Coordinates of C-alpha atoms in Angstrom, one line a residue:
M1 CA 129.7 113.6 124.7
S2 CA 132.8 115.3 123.4
R3 CA 135.8 115.7 125.3
P4 CA 138.8 118.8 123.5
V5 CA 141.9 118.5 122.4
R6 CA 145.3 120.0 122.7
D7 CA 147.2 119.5 119.3
P8 CA 150.1 122.3 118.3
G9 CA 148.1 123.9 115.7
R10 CA 144.8 123.9 117.3
W11 CA 141.7 123.7 120.3
R12 CA 139.1 121.4 119.6
P13 CA 136.7 119.3 120.7
T14 CA 135.4 115.6 119.3
L15 CA 132.9 114.0 119.7
D16 CA 133.7 110.3 121.6
R17 CA 132.0 107.1 119.7
P18 CA 128.6 107.3 121.0
A19 CA 128.0 111.0 120.2
L20 CA 129.6 110.9 116.8
V21 CA 126.7 107.6 116.1
A22 CA 124.7 109.4 117.4
L23 CA 125.0 112.5 115.3
L24 CA 125.1 110.0 112.0
L25 CA 121.2 109.0 113.0
G26 CA 120.4 112.2 113.6
A27 CA 121.5 114.1 111.1
A28 CA 119.9 110.6 108.4
G29 CA 116.7 111.5 110.8
V30 CA 116.4 114.8 109.4
G31 CA 117.4 114.5 105.8
Y32 CA 114.9 111.8 105.9
R33 CA 112.2 114.8 107.0
L34 CA 113.5 117.3 104.9
V35 CA 113.6 116.2 101.7
L36 CA 109.2 114.3 102.6
T37 CA 108.9 118.5 104.0
L38 CA 109.6 119.6 100.8
L39 CA 107.7 116.2 98.9
T40 CA 105.0 118.4 101.1
L41 CA 104.5 113.9 102.1
P42 CA 102.6 112.9 104.7
T43 CA 100.1 115.1 103.2
S44 CA 98.3 117.9 104.4
N45 CA 94.7 117.9 106.1
S46 CA 92.1 120.8 106.8
D47 CA 93.6 121.4 110.3
E48 CA 97.0 122.1 108.7
A49 CA 95.3 124.7 106.3
T50 CA 94.5 126.1 109.4
F51 CA 97.5 126.8 111.4
G52 CA 98.5 128.0 107.8
L53 CA 96.5 130.4 107.5
A54 CA 96.6 132.0 110.8
A55 CA 100.7 132.3 110.2
L56 CA 99.0 134.1 107.3
H57 CA 97.5 136.4 109.8
I58 CA 99.5 137.5 112.0
A59 CA 102.5 137.4 109.8
G60 CA 100.4 140.7 108.0
G61 CA 99.8 142.0 111.1
H62 CA 95.8 140.8 110.7
E63 CA 95.5 139.1 114.2
R64 CA 97.2 137.1 117.6
P65 CA 95.0 134.0 117.6
V66 CA 95.0 132.2 121.2
F67 CA 93.1 129.4 119.7
L68 CA 92.7 126.8 116.4
Y69 CA 89.8 128.9 114.8
G70 CA 86.8 127.4 116.2
Q71 CA 88.2 125.8 119.0
R72 CA 89.8 126.9 122.5
Y73 CA 91.8 124.5 123.7
M74 CA 95.1 123.7 121.2
G75 CA 97.1 126.5 121.2
M76 CA 98.8 128.8 118.0
F77 CA 102.2 128.5 119.6
E78 CA 103.1 126.7 116.0
A79 CA 101.4 129.3 114.0
Y80 CA 103.8 131.8 115.1
L81 CA 106.5 130.5 114.8
A82 CA 105.7 129.7 111.1
A83 CA 104.4 133.2 110.4
P84 CA 108.1 134.6 109.7
L85 CA 108.5 132.3 107.3
V86 CA 105.9 132.9 106.3
G87 CA 105.5 137.2 105.4
L88 CA 109.2 136.5 104.8
A89 CA 109.8 133.5 101.4
G90 CA 105.1 133.7 101.0
P91 CA 102.6 131.0 101.9
S92 CA 103.3 127.2 101.0
W93 CA 103.7 123.1 102.2
P94 CA 107.6 123.1 103.1
V95 CA 107.5 126.6 103.9
L96 CA 105.8 126.3 106.8
R97 CA 106.6 122.5 107.6
L98 CA 110.2 123.8 108.6
P99 CA 109.4 125.4 112.2
L100 CA 108.4 121.4 112.4
L101 CA 111.2 120.2 111.3
A102 CA 114.0 122.6 114.0
L103 CA 111.9 121.0 116.0
Y104 CA 112.1 117.6 115.5
A105 CA 116.2 118.2 115.2
V106 CA 116.0 119.9 118.8
F107 CA 114.1 117.3 120.3
L108 CA 116.9 114.6 118.9
W109 CA 119.4 116.5 120.7
L110 CA 117.6 116.6 123.7
A111 CA 116.7 113.7 124.2
Y112 CA 121.0 111.9 123.2
R113 CA 122.0 115.1 126.5
L114 CA 118.9 113.3 128.8
T115 CA 120.0 109.9 128.4
R116 CA 123.3 110.2 128.2
R117 CA 123.0 112.5 131.1
L118 CA 120.5 109.5 133.5
Y119 CA 121.7 106.6 131.9
S120 CA 124.3 106.0 129.0
P121 CA 126.2 106.7 126.5
W122 CA 125.2 103.9 123.8
L123 CA 121.9 103.6 125.2
A124 CA 121.5 106.9 124.2
A125 CA 122.0 107.0 120.8
F126 CA 119.7 103.9 120.4
V127 CA 117.7 106.9 121.1
V128 CA 118.0 109.4 118.4
G129 CA 118.7 105.9 116.0
L130 CA 115.1 104.8 116.8
L131 CA 113.9 107.6 117.7
A132 CA 114.4 109.2 113.4
L133 CA 113.0 105.9 112.5
G134 CA 109.9 106.5 111.1
S135 CA 106.6 104.6 110.6
E136 CA 103.7 107.1 108.2
R137 CA 101.7 107.8 111.4
V138 CA 105.3 108.1 113.4
V139 CA 106.5 111.2 110.9
R140 CA 103.0 112.4 109.6
D141 CA 103.1 113.4 113.4
Q142 CA 106.1 115.3 113.4
L143 CA 105.4 117.0 110.1
T144 CA 101.9 118.6 109.5
V145 CA 101.9 122.1 111.9
V146 CA 98.5 120.6 113.9
G147 CA 99.8 122.1 117.1
G148 CA 101.0 120.7 120.8
R149 CA 102.9 117.6 120.2
P150 CA 107.1 118.7 118.9
E151 CA 107.2 121.7 120.9
V152 CA 105.7 120.3 124.0
K153 CA 108.0 116.8 123.8
A154 CA 111.2 119.1 123.7
A155 CA 109.8 121.3 126.3
V156 CA 110.1 118.3 128.7
L157 CA 113.5 117.6 127.9
A158 CA 114.5 120.9 127.6
M159 CA 112.7 121.1 131.5
L160 CA 114.5 118.0 133.2
L161 CA 118.0 118.6 131.8
V162 CA 117.3 121.8 133.8
A163 CA 116.1 120.2 136.3
V164 CA 118.9 118.0 136.8
A165 CA 121.2 120.5 136.1
L166 CA 120.1 122.3 139.7
G167 CA 120.5 119.4 141.3
E168 CA 124.4 118.4 140.6
R169 CA 125.3 122.1 141.1
R170 CA 126.1 122.3 137.4
V171 CA 123.8 125.8 136.0
R172 CA 125.9 128.9 136.9
H173 CA 122.9 131.1 136.4
R174 CA 120.5 129.8 138.5
W175 CA 118.5 132.0 139.1
L176 CA 117.8 132.4 134.2
A177 CA 118.0 128.2 134.6
T178 CA 114.1 128.8 136.6
G179 CA 112.9 131.3 135.0
V180 CA 113.3 129.1 131.7
F181 CA 112.2 126.7 133.4
G182 CA 108.7 128.4 134.1
L183 CA 109.0 129.9 130.7
L184 CA 108.9 126.7 128.8
A185 CA 106.2 125.0 131.5
G186 CA 103.7 127.9 130.5
L187 CA 104.5 128.2 126.8
A188 CA 104.0 123.7 126.4
L189 CA 100.4 124.6 128.7
W190 CA 99.2 126.4 126.6
S191 CA 100.3 123.8 123.5
D192 CA 98.6 121.1 124.4
W193 CA 96.9 119.9 127.6
L194 CA 98.4 116.5 127.4
I195 CA 101.4 117.2 128.6
V196 CA 101.1 118.1 131.9
P197 CA 100.9 115.0 133.5
Y198 CA 104.7 115.1 132.4
L199 CA 104.5 119.0 133.5
A200 CA 103.8 117.4 137.2
V201 CA 106.5 114.9 137.7
A202 CA 108.6 117.6 135.4
G203 CA 107.7 120.3 138.2
V204 CA 108.1 117.6 141.2
V205 CA 112.3 116.9 139.6
L206 CA 112.8 120.8 139.6
V207 CA 111.2 120.6 144.0
W208 CA 113.3 117.0 144.9
A209 CA 116.9 118.9 143.0
A210 CA 116.5 122.1 143.9
P211 CA 114.7 123.4 146.7
R212 CA 116.0 126.4 148.4
D213 CA 116.0 128.1 144.4
L214 CA 112.8 128.4 144.9
V215 CA 112.8 130.8 147.0
G216 CA 112.9 134.1 146.2
W217 CA 114.2 135.6 143.2
P218 CA 114.1 132.4 141.6
G219 CA 110.7 131.2 142.9
V220 CA 109.9 134.4 141.6
L221 CA 111.5 134.3 138.0
L222 CA 110.2 130.8 137.8
V223 CA 106.1 131.8 138.4
V224 CA 106.9 134.9 136.2
G225 CA 108.2 132.1 133.3
F226 CA 105.0 130.3 133.4
L227 CA 103.0 133.9 133.8
V228 CA 103.9 134.4 130.3
G229 CA 103.9 131.4 128.5
V230 CA 100.7 130.5 129.8
T231 CA 99.0 134.3 129.6
P232 CA 97.1 134.2 126.2
M233 CA 95.4 130.4 127.0
I234 CA 94.4 132.5 131.1
K235 CA 94.0 135.5 129.1
D236 CA 90.9 133.9 126.5
N237 CA 89.7 132.1 129.0
L238 CA 89.0 135.0 131.3
V239 CA 86.5 136.3 128.9
A240 CA 85.2 132.9 126.7
P241 CA 81.1 132.5 127.2
D242 CA 79.7 129.8 129.9
G243 CA 81.3 126.6 128.7
Q244 CA 83.0 128.1 125.9
D245 CA 87.2 128.0 128.8
S246 CA 89.9 125.4 127.1
L247 CA 88.7 123.1 130.6
S248 CA 85.0 122.2 129.9
V249 CA 85.8 122.5 126.2
F250 CA 88.3 119.7 126.7
R251 CA 86.2 117.9 128.8
E252 CA 83.9 118.1 126.2
I253 CA 85.6 116.1 123.8
S254 CA 87.1 113.5 125.4
T255 CA 83.7 112.5 125.8
K256 CA 81.5 110.3 123.8
D257 CA 77.8 109.9 123.9
G258 CA 76.5 106.6 124.2
V259 CA 77.1 103.7 126.6
A260 CA 80.1 104.0 127.7
P261 CA 83.0 101.5 126.3
S262 CA 84.1 98.4 129.4
V263 CA 87.7 98.7 131.3
S264 CA 88.3 95.8 129.0
E265 CA 87.5 97.4 125.8
R266 CA 89.3 100.9 126.2
L267 CA 92.7 98.9 127.4
H268 CA 92.7 96.9 124.3
G269 CA 92.1 100.1 122.3
G270 CA 94.4 102.4 124.4
L271 CA 97.4 100.1 125.1
L272 CA 97.9 97.0 122.4
E273 CA 96.2 99.0 120.0
G274 CA 97.1 102.9 120.6
V275 CA 100.6 101.9 122.4
P276 CA 101.8 100.1 119.1
L277 CA 99.8 101.9 117.1
A278 CA 101.9 105.2 118.0
S279 CA 105.2 103.8 118.9
G280 CA 105.3 103.2 114.6
L281 CA 104.9 99.6 114.8
C282 CA 100.9 99.0 113.0
P283 CA 100.2 100.5 109.6
V284 CA 97.5 103.7 109.8
D285 CA 95.5 100.9 109.3
G286 CA 96.0 99.5 112.8
C287 CA 97.5 97.1 114.3
A288 CA 98.1 92.4 113.7
R289 CA 97.3 90.7 116.3
W290 CA 101.1 90.1 117.2
Q291 CA 101.4 93.1 116.6
E292 CA 99.8 93.3 119.9
W293 CA 102.5 92.3 122.2
F294 CA 104.2 96.0 123.2
G295 CA 101.2 97.0 124.2
L296 CA 101.0 94.3 126.8
L297 CA 105.2 94.4 126.6
Y298 CA 105.2 98.3 127.8
P299 CA 102.8 98.4 131.1
L300 CA 105.6 95.2 132.2
L301 CA 108.6 97.3 130.9
L302 CA 107.4 100.0 133.2
V303 CA 107.6 99.2 136.3
A304 CA 111.1 97.5 135.5
A305 CA 111.7 100.7 135.4
A306 CA 109.9 101.8 138.2
G307 CA 112.4 99.8 140.4
L308 CA 115.4 99.9 138.6
G309 CA 115.2 103.1 139.8
L310 CA 114.2 102.6 142.7
V311 CA 117.4 100.8 143.4
A312 CA 119.4 103.3 141.8
Y313 CA 117.1 106.1 144.6
R314 CA 118.9 103.5 147.4
R315 CA 122.2 103.0 145.9
A316 CA 123.2 106.5 145.1
A317 CA 126.3 107.9 146.3
G318 CA 125.1 111.8 146.9
A319 CA 122.9 114.7 145.9
A320 CA 123.9 113.9 142.5
A321 CA 123.2 110.2 141.6
R322 CA 119.7 110.6 143.9
V323 CA 118.3 112.9 141.6
R324 CA 119.2 111.5 138.4
A325 CA 117.1 109.1 139.6
V326 CA 113.8 110.7 140.1
A327 CA 113.9 111.7 136.8
Q328 CA 114.5 108.5 135.8
L329 CA 111.0 107.3 137.8
A330 CA 110.1 110.4 136.7
L331 CA 109.6 109.4 133.5
V332 CA 108.1 106.2 134.4
A333 CA 105.2 108.3 135.6
G334 CA 104.3 111.0 133.1
A335 CA 104.5 107.8 130.5
A336 CA 102.3 105.4 133.5
L337 CA 100.2 108.9 134.0
T338 CA 99.7 109.8 130.2
L339 CA 98.3 105.8 129.0
L340 CA 96.4 105.5 132.3
G341 CA 94.6 109.4 131.2
Y342 CA 94.0 107.6 127.6
V343 CA 92.9 104.5 128.5
R344 CA 90.4 107.0 130.8
S345 CA 89.1 108.4 127.3
P346 CA 86.2 107.0 125.5
L347 CA 87.8 108.0 122.4
A348 CA 90.6 105.4 123.2
A349 CA 88.5 102.4 122.1
T350 CA 85.9 103.5 119.8
D351 CA 88.3 105.0 117.6
P352 CA 92.1 104.1 118.5
L353 CA 93.0 104.9 114.8
G354 CA 91.9 108.1 115.1
N355 CA 92.7 108.9 118.6
A356 CA 96.3 107.3 118.9
R357 CA 98.5 110.7 117.6
Y358 CA 97.6 112.0 121.8
L359 CA 100.1 108.4 122.5
S360 CA 102.4 110.1 120.5
V361 CA 104.1 112.2 123.9
L362 CA 104.8 109.0 125.4
Q363 CA 108.0 109.3 123.1
V364 CA 109.3 111.3 125.5
S365 CA 109.6 108.4 128.2
L366 CA 111.4 106.7 125.4
P367 CA 114.9 105.6 127.5
A368 CA 113.2 104.9 130.7
V369 CA 110.8 101.6 128.7
L370 CA 114.5 100.7 127.2
W371 CA 116.6 101.0 130.2
P372 CA 114.9 97.3 131.7
L373 CA 115.5 95.8 128.3
W374 CA 118.9 97.4 127.6

C-alpha cells in the first residue's frame, strides 16, 4: 500500500497510486456521511431511540443492558460505543451516530487492505469507491444506530486479515493475534447473529492457515478471547425464562404464521429484490424489473468467483498463496450461506422491502463478487 522514500532531510512513507485513489474516495465517503450525521439524516426511528436511551443509562451507570430492550437477540454493543460520548456531550442524534461513522471508516480501510491482499491494488481502490457511494437504504444501514451490522462487517474483515497474516507468517505476536481473533468473533456473535455464516468461514480460514497456532496457549487465548466477547450473551441466556433465550426468540421472528411461501416466491423476494435492494441499486420503495437483473447475476458471479478461487488454489506456489486462495473461497462461501439462510426464511418473500437490510452483510464479499468481472 505504501513504500518508504528517503531524501536528505527526512524519511517518510508515500502512498502508491491505488492507495492514494482509495484514500481520496474513502475520505469523500466519510465526509459525505459526516455531513449527513450532523444534519441527522436519515431520520431516526424508535429502535434508534431505544439505543440512545440505553446509551444514557450506560453513561449514567444505571444499567448494563445486554440486548435491545424488549428483545433477546440484538446486542447493545453500539450503545456502549456511544455511551462515553453521550455522557460527555449530552444526548443528541449526531453524538449517538458518531461511533458508527468511525466504524464505517474502519470498514473501508479493512476492505481495502483485504481486497489488496487477496486480489489486486486497483480492485481494492474500486471497492472503496463503490462502498463510498450509497443509496438511502445503504446509508441508513450504515449511520442509524439500530444494532449489529456496522460493527460485525468490520469484525469479519479484521478476522480474515488476521488469519491470512498468520498463514503468511507476517505476524510477530501470534498469540496476541489469535486472542484478538477470538475476541472479535465473540463480540460479533453477541452483536448480531446474522454474521454467523461469515464467522464460520473465517474460522475455517484460521484453522487452515495456522493449525499449529491453535495448539497450546494460543488456542487457549483464542477460546478466552471468544468467551470474553460473548460473555454478555451467555450470561443473559442462562437466566432467561423458558422460550426467551436468544435462539428461541431468533427462530420465532424468522418464521411467520400462515401458509408458507413457495420456493419461487422466496427466491424472487430474496434474490431478485433483496440483493439489489441491499446493494443500493434500487430506491427504498422497491426495484423496477430492469433493476432485478443483479439478483440473477449475483449467484452466477459467486459460482465464477468460486471457480477462480479453486484455480488459484491449484496453481498456488507456496503456503502463503494457498492461504489467500482459501480466504477468497471463504468470502464466496460466506455470501452463499448468508443468501441461503435468507431465502429459507418466509420473510424474504412476505416483506422483501422491510427485510432486505439483513443482506447488507454481503458487502463483506463485494471483492469476491467483482473479481470475475475484474
